[in-house]
Amino acid sequence: MPPLSKSLSFDGRDIRLELGLFAPQAGGSVLISSGDTAVLVAATRSTAREGIDFLPLTVDYEERMYAAGRIPGGFLRREGRPPERATLISRLIDRPMRPLFPSWLRDDLQIVATTLSMDETVPPDVLAVTGASIATLVAKIPFYGPMAAVRVGLVGDDFIINPTYREIEKGDLDLVVAGTPAGVIMVEAGANQLPEADVIEAIDFGYEAVQELIKAQQSLLAELGIEQVMPETPTADNTLENFVRDRASSGVQQVLQHFSFTKSERDAALDEVRATVVEAIAELPEDNPVRSVTAAEPKALGNTFKALTKSLMRQQILRDGVRVDGRKLDQVRPISSRVGLLPPRVHGSGLFQRGLTQVLSIATLGTPGDAQELDDLHPDTQKRYLHHYNMPPYSVGETRPMRSPGRREIGHGALAERALLPVLPSKDEFPYVIRVVSEVLSSNGSTSMGSVCGSTLSLMDAGVPIKKPVSGAAMGLIREGDEYRVLTDIQGIEDFLGDMDFKVAGTDQGITALQMDMKIHGLPLEIIADAINQAKPARLHILDKMLEAIATPREDLSTYAPRLFRIQINPEQIGLVIGPGGKTIRSITEQTGAKIDIEDTGAVTISAVDADSALRAKSIIEGMTRTVSAGDVYIGKVTRIIPIGAFVEFLPGKEGMVHISQIADYRVARVEDELTVGDEVVVKVREIDQKGRINLTRKGIDPAEIEAARAAVEA
């Protein structure tokens, strides 16, 4: 392909495309840039592997520190394991792309997006999503596109497209909308308790902008002379499908209408129906076409049986409005909530169960030094709230090796984190670093929203003064043509056999987080609006059940939580507190057992397991940094004696010297004749010399000044 440069004027900002210049051996590639942010996206297709019965799509987002003119940290000084934010962007690209590839495609597909340059104005993630669509189209891979994504922010009362990092931080909304010509295909959002109507309007606003980028891609293909490869479903042999339908439909329907079945009982009953089909096939002559198909493709029977189950379940919902567990479309499963289940060494705990989904969330309070350092391209350098999600195999009754967190675990943790961030107290109000870990103990759909609910309970149990409790519900969809049904609080089978997984979290005032994924090629706004509005009563119902366990955050922290005190010092005094090579601050820590964190602004956080230790350290630092003036009177202790005088610690960590001539109103021959180490003495600041040394005196102190000094000590 000959190199082509194209510039699109989009919402007052240019988006530039470079095609045919980079990665000539990739199937298709594009350098998409805006401002000084540039992302290279390549899409490549290779031949299918033997035995694959799924779409083998891999999406990777790569960050290079040179993009921001930086050298990576660590011993190796090179990029290693992707940071969490890079993993989340990989998922952001994958989620709208995956459903747009035909389900029958078995060729290996890989999309790699690499940020080559980045400024702090234009985030690279939505550029990467749109670039993935362009690269795929150029590679002539069968694809139900074009697809594009934009970010929507809300600053004041105005929605803005593709806001800067600063605008995102200041605004009340951070929404990513991806869409195709068929409609919206993916939504990801964090919001500051926005009403449902505002969120729906923002999605509509974003999709209008998406359509401009879709048209631009169509125009680009025409300019390049590339005809889009639209997927065509291969002609299928329905022999096996008809055989399974005839033998199993009645049995599957009976199982789906047995509403009292638990998940395991339903699965076992479906396995029994399938076993009857296997037996029937075994009785067929060896040359029968059905037997030939199952012999040639071992997974064909299982896939066909799943397809039949999916079809019958969907028909039951569309026709009768009844789900496999007998619930109505808008009904939430039974809920139970408990707090404080674990011993007090755990700072806070909450157990949330909805149906067969059970999540145990544990909150831990840490000191500012426990904040997570972020070594990626994002302007933020620290996180003080961390949410981690774990889903062990026993939660679904399976066994498999335990590995480090995968993309799913990272993504679910980030969603729950985003849902709770708007209600957390500010650093000034509550200087703790907070970590919540959600352990999924049992899974039957919507564990991420279970994590949101469990985490709210654990934070309140830990005494974190959150502004509002947060709950969440996952909404599903069954759509056939123009007919559709929105499902509230979907369980596993409805997620697996349905068309949408739409997670909505928020408080009683509004939405704090959204995440919508689907398996079809796009949805009109009306259906999305129905899902958001239907989620509200479900969220409020769940919230009421949660508040039965704990109505407000506890007033007291766990006995084992660190005690924090926060003071402000003059930034010019930071060096004084730290001391040469950290000598002073180490000395304070050794004396008191407290941990001290000092920020560049002069904010000092002092923490210790017991309050007395922290208060001692606080007193020392306040004494060291207190402004001392000539004429001030203090009560102190003699710490050292030298031939020409005595040193007195008159404030914690602050000493001055009483010259031998200032010890008494009469002549003193030897300092030791008047003072010994440990004596309590009343002193007045005589002068502070040019080097900052404090000279004290015991002469000329008024009795009223002595009484005032004693009162200050007692206070």
XYZ file of C-alpha atoms in Angstrom, residues 6-698:
693
model
C -5.066 11.943 6.228
C -6.271 14.492 8.755
C -9.777 14.552 10.207
C -11.171 17.631 11.888
C -13.062 16.211 14.816
C -14.798 18.320 17.462
C -12.289 21.132 17.141
C -9.267 18.847 17.241
C -7.394 17.123 14.439
C -7.003 13.356 14.311
C -4.198 12.362 11.948
C -3.831 8.992 10.245
C -0.686 7.571 8.646
C -1.226 4.406 6.609
C 1.228 2.343 4.577
C 4.283 3.866 6.245
C 4.768 1.663 9.320
C 4.806 -2.129 9.869
C 4.644 -3.229 6.209
C 4.465 -6.958 7.071
C 1.484 -6.609 9.405
C -1.902 -7.355 7.893
C -2.906 -3.748 8.393
C -1.507 -0.866 10.409
C -2.183 2.771 11.181
C -0.468 5.477 13.183
C -3.330 7.425 14.745
C -2.432 10.639 16.524
C -3.897 13.743 18.068
C -1.897 16.520 19.622
C 1.437 14.949 20.587
C -0.129 11.569 21.386
C 0.510 8.924 18.727
C -0.500 5.246 18.814
C 0.626 2.619 16.296
C -2.005 -0.102 15.864
C -1.377 -3.261 13.846
C -3.841 -6.070 13.067
C -2.609 -9.414 11.766
C -4.339 -12.635 10.748
C -2.673 -16.020 10.494
C -3.909 -19.494 9.575
C -6.142 -21.462 11.912
C -4.714 -24.021 14.314
C -5.957 -27.588 14.569
C -8.665 -28.276 17.112
C -9.670 -24.654 17.740
C -13.426 -24.221 18.290
C -13.394 -20.544 19.362
C -12.215 -17.177 18.029
C -8.487 -16.988 18.943
C -8.253 -13.196 19.270
C -5.423 -11.563 21.228
C -5.392 -7.830 21.962
C -2.334 -6.193 23.510
C -1.774 -2.566 24.446
C 1.883 -1.655 24.981
C 3.328 1.413 26.649
C 6.855 2.610 26.035
C 8.297 5.034 28.547
C 10.169 6.885 25.804
C 6.739 8.092 24.675
C 6.866 10.572 27.544
C 10.641 11.121 27.389
C 11.298 8.895 30.403
C 13.545 5.926 31.197
C 11.919 2.993 33.015
C 12.737 2.413 36.672
C 14.043 -0.813 38.179
C 17.344 -2.602 37.814
C 16.892 -3.557 34.132
C 15.805 -0.086 33.017
C 13.430 -1.520 30.436
C 9.707 -2.163 30.236
C 8.615 -5.417 31.848
C 5.224 -6.732 32.859
C 2.480 -4.355 31.630
C 1.222 -1.999 34.336
C -2.382 -2.404 35.424
C -3.558 0.562 33.369
C -2.096 -0.987 30.188
C -4.008 -4.199 30.906
C -7.222 -2.214 31.318
C -6.666 -0.461 27.975
C -6.076 -3.852 26.326
C -9.506 -4.873 27.645
C -10.989 -1.568 26.483
C -9.881 -2.351 22.916
C -10.857 -6.021 23.081
C -14.390 -5.573 24.374
C -15.895 -3.655 21.402
C -13.757 -5.509 18.827
C -14.436 -9.138 19.832
C -18.197 -9.285 19.064
C -17.607 -7.763 15.610
C -15.668 -10.769 14.315
C -17.805 -13.612 12.940
C -18.332 -16.462 15.413
C -17.227 -19.030 12.830
C -13.783 -17.444 12.321
C -10.999 -19.700 13.632
C -7.919 -17.922 12.271
C -5.487 -16.506 14.817
C -6.019 -12.751 15.113
C -3.811 -10.307 16.973
C -4.202 -6.583 17.503
C -1.245 -4.728 19.007
C -1.476 -1.056 19.962
C 1.730 0.730 20.997
C 1.850 4.288 22.317
C 4.885 5.867 20.656
C 4.377 9.425 21.869
C 2.174 10.962 24.515
C 1.441 14.335 25.995
C -0.703 15.119 29.012
C -3.505 16.509 26.900
C -4.725 13.588 24.804
C -5.268 10.150 26.420
C -4.214 7.361 24.048
C -6.875 4.767 24.887
C -9.772 5.909 22.669
C -7.337 6.549 19.815
C -6.164 2.944 20.184
C -9.750 1.622 20.043
C -10.533 3.514 16.830
C -7.114 2.587 15.406
C -7.883 -1.105 15.990
C -10.927 -0.824 13.744
C -8.956 0.951 10.990
C -6.099 -1.575 11.089
C -8.563 -4.483 10.921
C -10.381 -2.996 7.933
C -7.110 -2.349 6.107
C -6.027 -5.932 6.836
C -9.211 -7.143 5.086
C -10.231 -9.337 8.002
C -13.950 -10.258 8.057
C -15.406 -7.680 10.412
C -18.809 -6.175 11.228
C -17.339 -2.654 11.419
C -16.318 0.083 11.189
C -16.166 0.776 14.904
C -14.962 3.867 16.743
C -14.740 5.183 20.285
C -14.787 8.586 21.965
C -14.524 9.823 25.521
C -17.203 12.109 26.948
C -16.531 14.437 29.868
C -18.835 16.693 31.844
C -17.389 20.006 32.964
C -19.990 22.197 34.621
C -23.163 21.664 32.613
C -21.420 20.980 29.303
C -20.531 17.644 27.721
C -17.203 17.656 25.891
C -15.705 15.122 23.491
C -12.270 13.668 24.224
C -11.465 15.844 27.261
C -7.909 16.336 28.470
C -6.604 14.628 31.596
C -7.120 17.856 33.547
C -10.715 18.177 32.301
C -11.402 14.551 33.254
C -10.045 15.176 36.740
C -12.114 18.335 37.225
C -15.315 16.966 35.684
C -18.088 14.745 37.013
C -17.968 12.146 34.228
C -15.422 9.993 32.436
C -17.336 8.011 29.814
C -16.021 5.974 26.883
C -18.568 5.106 24.201
C -17.799 2.712 21.342
C -20.206 2.150 18.504
C -20.815 0.701 15.049
C -23.328 1.596 12.352
C -25.743 -0.738 14.203
C -25.537 1.185 17.484
C -23.627 1.415 20.752
C -21.484 -1.663 21.390
C -19.539 -0.772 24.532
C -19.785 1.688 27.418
C -17.306 2.268 30.227
C -17.815 5.077 32.720
C -16.993 6.563 36.066
C -19.333 9.269 37.341
C -19.805 11.463 40.378
C -23.278 10.208 41.361
C -24.904 11.442 38.144
C -28.645 10.948 37.575
C -29.656 8.288 35.051
C -31.017 10.886 32.614
C -27.665 12.698 32.461
C -25.777 9.471 31.798
C -28.174 8.468 29.010
C -27.793 11.924 27.445
C -24.001 11.598 27.629
C -24.077 8.213 25.854
C -26.253 9.695 23.116
C -23.894 12.673 22.821
C -20.917 10.334 22.495
C -22.555 8.078 19.917
C -23.276 11.052 17.666
C -19.540 11.785 17.638
C -18.762 8.100 17.043
C -20.847 8.167 13.863
C -18.603 10.888 12.445
C -15.558 8.651 12.927
C -17.390 5.701 11.377
C -18.171 7.752 8.272
C -14.549 8.918 8.141
C -13.374 5.281 8.108
C -15.796 4.390 5.331
C -14.521 7.358 3.325
C -10.924 6.286 3.997
C -11.571 2.777 2.636
C -13.079 4.251 -0.524
C -10.046 6.520 -0.964
C -7.689 3.533 -0.575
C -9.754 1.448 -2.961
C -10.288 -1.230 -0.290
C -13.567 -3.084 -0.260
C -14.602 -4.050 3.250
C -14.727 -7.790 3.799
C -18.141 -8.407 5.341
C -18.511 -11.757 7.115
C -20.566 -14.371 5.346
C -21.716 -17.283 7.449
C -20.640 -20.571 5.820
C -23.400 -22.890 4.721
C -23.969 -25.341 7.539
C -25.080 -28.959 7.473
C -28.147 -29.039 9.727
C -28.299 -32.804 10.013
C -26.917 -32.917 13.558
C -28.835 -29.811 14.628
C -32.161 -31.315 13.482
C -31.382 -34.630 15.175
C -30.547 -32.988 18.505
C -33.591 -30.709 18.330
C -35.906 -33.663 17.719
C -34.414 -35.769 20.530
C -33.702 -33.100 23.170
C -36.097 -30.141 22.847
C -38.768 -31.569 25.108
C -36.285 -32.603 27.797
C -34.452 -29.252 27.758
C -37.727 -27.333 28.015
C -38.750 -29.394 31.042
C -35.436 -28.600 32.745
C -35.695 -24.876 31.947
C -39.219 -24.778 33.365
C -38.251 -26.581 36.578
C -37.841 -23.295 38.439
C -36.928 -24.820 41.800
C -33.699 -26.309 40.433
C -30.444 -24.955 41.816
C -27.634 -24.229 39.366
C -25.961 -27.595 39.983
C -29.275 -29.460 39.744
C -30.105 -27.714 36.464
C -26.678 -28.493 35.031
C -27.004 -32.143 36.106
C -30.478 -32.409 34.563
C -29.250 -30.924 31.271
C -26.353 -33.397 31.307
C -28.872 -36.233 31.632
C -30.820 -34.951 28.614
C -27.603 -34.703 26.647
C -26.667 -38.256 27.672
C -29.886 -39.532 26.097
C -28.853 -37.896 22.813
C -25.412 -39.509 23.047
C -27.063 -42.899 23.568
C -29.369 -42.317 20.609
C -26.407 -41.464 18.378
C -24.540 -44.568 19.546
C -27.459 -46.716 18.374
C -27.332 -45.282 14.839
C -25.653 -47.229 12.022
C -21.991 -46.339 11.530
C -22.687 -44.833 8.111
C -25.426 -42.521 9.438
C -24.576 -38.822 8.717
C -25.209 -37.798 12.338
C -22.772 -40.375 13.627
C -20.235 -39.390 10.978
C -20.388 -35.717 12.004
C -19.914 -36.443 15.706
C -17.062 -38.832 14.965
C -15.279 -36.274 12.771
C -15.858 -33.346 15.172
C -15.852 -34.458 18.844
C -17.078 -31.054 20.067
C -19.894 -30.752 17.554
C -22.514 -32.435 19.732
C -21.704 -30.324 22.790
C -21.818 -27.090 20.789
C -25.103 -28.067 19.135
C -26.682 -28.972 22.474
C -25.590 -25.628 23.950
C -27.063 -23.802 20.962
C -30.381 -25.598 21.454
C -30.421 -24.780 25.184
C -29.664 -21.131 24.383
C -32.441 -20.932 21.807
C -35.080 -22.505 24.078
C -34.112 -20.369 27.074
C -34.319 -17.190 25.008
C -37.704 -18.217 23.562
C -39.035 -18.842 27.062
C -38.016 -15.354 28.190
C -39.324 -13.604 25.080
C -42.571 -15.579 24.950
C -43.479 -16.023 28.608
C -41.407 -13.387 30.382
C -40.166 -16.068 32.781
C -36.539 -16.862 33.553
C -34.930 -20.227 34.281
C -35.202 -19.707 38.050
C -38.806 -18.525 37.848
C -38.037 -14.848 38.465
C -39.768 -12.000 36.715
C -37.676 -9.952 34.319
C -37.059 -7.160 36.834
C -36.723 -9.303 39.964
C -33.543 -9.478 42.065
C -32.394 -12.738 43.640
C -32.564 -13.168 47.448
C -29.965 -11.010 49.222
C -28.112 -11.327 52.500
C -25.492 -8.986 53.981
C -23.261 -9.330 57.039
C -20.345 -7.350 58.470
C -17.630 -7.908 61.062
C -17.340 -11.639 60.409
C -13.564 -11.755 60.822
C -11.449 -11.010 63.933
C -10.539 -7.342 64.589
C -7.010 -7.741 63.239
C -8.843 -7.441 59.942
C -9.805 -3.763 59.885
C -13.183 -4.320 58.222
C -15.080 -7.129 56.522
C -18.353 -7.572 54.670
C -20.063 -10.655 53.262
C -22.539 -10.038 50.447
C -24.618 -12.757 48.832
C -27.096 -12.469 45.985
C -28.537 -15.825 44.977
C -25.603 -18.194 44.600
C -23.081 -15.361 44.114
C -21.172 -14.744 47.343
C -18.362 -12.212 47.858
C -16.279 -11.618 50.983
C -14.616 -8.187 50.969
C -11.882 -7.208 53.416
C -10.761 -3.611 54.027
C -7.282 -2.679 55.266
C -6.194 0.788 56.373
C -2.609 1.781 55.695
C -0.342 4.775 56.022
C 0.480 7.231 53.199
C 3.687 5.316 52.546
C 1.521 2.339 51.507
C 0.163 4.193 48.456
C 0.808 2.433 45.158
C 3.456 4.078 43.005
C 2.376 4.146 39.350
C 5.109 3.698 36.771
C 3.190 4.237 33.559
C 2.420 7.026 31.102
C -0.570 8.382 32.996
C -0.041 11.729 34.777
C -1.139 10.285 38.132
C 1.806 8.941 40.095
C 0.052 7.381 43.112
C -3.089 5.522 44.118
C -4.419 5.729 47.661
C -7.426 3.474 47.084
C -6.798 -0.011 45.760
C -9.408 -2.649 45.008
C -8.285 -6.185 44.215
C -10.543 -9.000 43.017
C -9.841 -12.732 43.315
C -11.919 -15.589 41.937
C -10.545 -19.012 42.948
C -11.643 -22.110 40.992
C -13.700 -23.526 43.868
C -16.105 -20.586 43.453
C -17.568 -22.396 40.440
C -16.970 -25.904 41.715
C -13.879 -26.485 39.572
C -10.237 -27.376 40.089
C -7.366 -25.744 38.223
C -3.914 -24.336 38.990
C -3.875 -21.026 40.857
C -2.127 -18.277 38.880
C -1.435 -14.597 39.296
C -4.386 -12.270 38.517
C -5.427 -12.292 34.865
C -7.042 -9.591 32.782
C -10.521 -10.466 34.028
C -9.512 -10.161 37.683
C -7.723 -6.873 37.034
C -10.697 -5.528 35.097
C -13.293 -6.467 37.719
C -11.139 -4.986 40.473
C -10.777 -1.736 38.537
C -14.537 -1.515 37.954
C -15.323 -1.901 41.659
C -12.572 0.608 42.462
C -14.074 3.103 40.045
C -17.564 2.607 41.516
C -16.407 3.519 45.019
C -13.923 6.331 44.301
C -16.566 9.113 44.139
C -17.788 8.388 47.685
C -14.423 8.075 49.432
C -13.337 10.844 51.832
C -10.604 13.192 50.692
C -7.023 12.745 51.785
C -7.329 15.700 54.156
C -10.435 14.216 55.797
C -9.110 10.663 56.026
C -5.395 10.375 55.216
C -5.328 6.581 55.205
C -4.413 4.509 52.175
C -7.267 2.035 51.712
C -7.061 -1.435 50.193
C -10.098 -3.668 49.685
C -9.758 -7.271 48.536
C -12.879 -9.027 47.251
C -12.730 -12.814 47.487
C -15.369 -14.452 45.298
C -16.384 -17.498 47.320
C -19.222 -18.562 45.018
C -20.028 -17.374 41.522
C -23.270 -17.482 39.582
C -23.205 -14.200 37.709
C -22.469 -10.562 38.546
C -19.500 -11.086 40.858
C -18.129 -7.645 39.983
C -21.280 -5.956 41.297
C -21.202 -8.299 44.287
C -17.691 -6.955 44.902
C -19.006 -3.386 44.871
C -21.658 -4.265 47.473
C -19.298 -6.316 49.641
C -16.662 -3.589 49.511
C -19.140 -0.942 50.625
C -19.993 -3.110 53.627
C -16.332 -3.685 54.507
C -15.450 0.019 54.242
C -18.314 0.959 56.554
C -17.307 -1.824 58.953
C -13.739 -0.443 58.928
C -14.983 3.020 59.903
C -14.150 4.710 56.597
C -16.446 7.782 56.444
C -17.760 7.225 52.930
C -20.163 9.882 51.662
C -22.783 7.380 50.510
C -23.060 3.584 50.321
C -22.790 2.124 46.818
C -24.584 -0.890 45.344
C -24.589 -2.419 41.881
C -26.604 -4.683 39.600
C -25.840 -6.432 36.319
C -28.439 -6.124 33.576
C -28.860 -8.584 30.699
C -30.623 -8.630 27.360
C -32.395 -11.089 25.105
C -33.012 -9.661 21.652
C -34.496 -11.292 18.555
C -35.102 -8.835 15.729
C -37.081 -5.879 17.044
C -38.284 -7.776 20.111
C -36.203 -7.610 23.289
C -36.345 -8.168 27.022
C -34.081 -6.512 29.597
C -33.192 -8.753 32.539
C -32.362 -7.501 36.033
C -29.618 -9.171 38.085
C -28.504 -11.775 35.570
C -27.129 -15.111 36.703
C -24.448 -17.159 34.982
C -26.588 -18.951 32.384
C -28.284 -15.669 31.384
C -24.911 -13.993 30.919
C -23.594 -16.960 28.907
C -26.674 -17.331 26.691
C -27.735 -13.669 26.539
C -26.709 -10.697 24.407
C -25.508 -8.148 26.965
C -23.790 -7.734 30.311
C -24.456 -4.214 31.556
C -23.118 -3.428 35.033
C -24.545 -0.354 36.763
C -23.265 0.859 40.155
C -24.224 3.902 42.161
C -25.711 5.474 45.285
C -29.282 6.541 46.004
C -28.368 9.860 44.348
C -26.944 8.609 41.062
C -24.552 6.480 39.056
C -20.873 6.100 39.930
C -19.771 3.471 37.362
C -20.980 1.730 34.204
C -19.622 -1.076 32.096
C -21.510 -2.487 29.122
C -20.367 -5.371 26.934
C -22.357 -7.262 24.355
C -22.251 -10.155 21.941
C -24.233 -8.507 19.160
C -23.164 -5.736 16.797
C -24.706 -2.721 18.494
C -27.762 -1.435 20.344
C -29.981 1.603 19.833
C -30.043 4.146 22.632
C -33.628 3.270 23.615
C -32.631 -0.213 24.762
C -29.607 1.131 26.659
C -31.841 3.702 28.350
C -34.318 0.976 29.335
C -31.496 -1.042 30.911
C -30.124 1.940 32.877
C -33.562 2.943 34.139
C -34.511 -0.642 35.011
C -31.295 -0.962 37.021
C -32.209 1.912 39.376
C -34.958 0.201 41.441
C -32.788 -2.916 41.584
C -29.836 -0.928 42.937
C -32.001 0.776 45.541
C -33.530 -2.550 46.617
C -30.068 -4.063 47.027
C -28.917 -0.960 48.920
C -31.793 -1.260 51.399
C -30.830 -4.878 52.101
C -27.196 -3.877 52.625
C -28.120 -1.117 55.086
C -29.948 -3.661 57.240
C -26.496 -5.045 58.111
C -24.848 -1.674 58.799
C -26.579 1.677 58.351
C -23.626 4.060 58.750
C -19.832 3.772 58.941
C -18.565 2.775 62.371
C -17.385 5.671 64.510
C -14.275 3.865 65.760
C -11.519 2.158 63.817
C -10.306 -1.343 64.595
C -7.966 -1.568 67.577
C -5.313 -2.863 65.201
C -5.683 -0.134 62.566
C -2.872 2.429 62.576
C -3.575 5.778 64.238
C -2.839 8.722 61.972
C -2.266 12.370 62.753
C -1.751 14.945 60.054
C -0.019 18.293 60.577
C 1.229 21.005 58.253
C 4.720 22.462 58.462
C 6.463 25.107 56.428
C 7.938 23.350 53.359
C 11.229 25.129 54.140
C 11.387 23.130 57.399
C 11.204 19.701 55.713
C 14.994 19.442 55.723
C 15.046 20.260 59.447
C 12.676 17.358 60.238
C 14.482 14.914 57.985
C 17.955 15.915 59.098
C 21.300 15.174 57.421
C 20.978 11.862 55.588
C 17.626 11.245 57.355
C 19.272 11.209 60.793
C 16.623 13.285 62.572
C 13.568 11.518 61.229
C 15.141 8.117 61.979
C 15.803 9.258 65.528
C 12.146 10.273 65.994
C 11.014 6.919 64.619
C 13.354 5.027 66.959
C 12.225 7.048 69.978
C 8.511 6.703 69.366
C 7.974 3.714 67.083
C 5.858 5.904 64.799
C 6.064 6.066 61.011
C 6.442 9.502 59.449
C 5.572 10.480 55.856
C 6.407 13.976 54.607
C 5.057 15.404 51.358
C 6.655 18.150 49.296
C 3.841 20.501 50.349
C 4.893 20.211 54.005
C 2.003 17.904 54.939
C 3.260 15.451 57.571
C 1.388 12.232 58.370
C 2.363 10.443 61.571
C 1.135 6.891 62.106
C 1.532 4.189 64.727
C -0.386 1.174 65.958
C -1.117 2.970 69.244
C -2.145 6.595 69.526
C 0.384 7.476 72.251
C 3.350 6.706 70.004
C 1.921 8.802 67.206
C 1.175 11.670 69.582
C 4.748 11.625 70.916
C 6.137 11.884 67.400
C 3.627 14.624 66.583
C 4.712 16.574 69.644
C 8.394 16.307 68.689
C 7.811 17.509 65.117
C 5.556 20.356 66.243
C 8.201 21.390 68.736
C 10.964 21.277 66.113
C 9.009 23.351 63.640
C 7.295 25.779 66.007
C 8.255 29.393 65.479
C 10.294 30.592 68.467
C 10.564 34.289 69.279
C 12.734 36.264 71.668
C 10.956 36.716 74.996
C 9.028 33.384 74.874
C 9.073 31.487 78.169
C 9.181 27.665 78.348
C 9.632 24.886 80.852
C 12.292 22.467 79.680
C 14.811 19.848 80.782
C 18.579 20.001 80.942
C 19.984 17.558 78.377
C 23.732 18.328 78.373
C 26.246 20.293 80.425
C 29.390 21.831 79.027
C 31.932 24.092 80.772
C 30.393 27.284 79.432
C 26.731 26.447 79.941
C 23.859 23.966 79.714
C 21.660 22.787 76.856
C 17.947 22.731 77.569
C 15.267 20.968 75.497
C 12.446 23.463 75.872
C 10.254 22.019 73.096
C 10.197 18.426 71.815
C 13.196 18.123 69.512
C 14.276 21.769 70.000
C 17.201 22.826 72.193
C 18.801 26.080 73.254
C 21.806 26.917 75.389
C 21.850 28.773 78.715
C 25.280 30.420 78.985
C 26.907 30.148 82.407
C 26.434 33.898 82.775
C 22.656 33.508 82.296
C 22.085 30.699 84.800
C 21.551 32.930 87.859
C 21.473 36.542 88.997
C 24.776 35.970 90.740
C 28.143 34.731 89.522
C 28.235 30.944 88.908
C 31.678 29.356 89.105
C 30.731 25.916 87.770
C 27.594 24.963 85.816
C 27.386 21.707 87.800
C 26.962 23.685 91.010
C 23.560 24.885 89.787
C 22.274 22.346 87.249
C 22.349 18.607 86.559
C 21.149 16.630 83.530
C 17.412 15.967 83.837
C 16.587 19.065 85.901
C 13.360 20.843 85.003
C 14.056 24.525 84.463
C 12.191 27.647 83.423
C 13.896 29.499 80.588
C 13.279 32.514 78.390
C 14.454 32.949 74.797
C 17.087 35.668 75.003
C 18.019 35.820 71.312
C 18.211 33.808 68.097
C 21.531 34.447 66.386
C 22.221 34.738 62.659
C 22.912 31.001 62.415
C 19.561 30.149 63.958
C 21.044 29.115 67.307
C 18.771 29.792 70.283
C 20.255 31.404 73.373
C 18.291 31.066 76.613
C 18.348 32.762 79.995
C 17.023 32.086 83.496
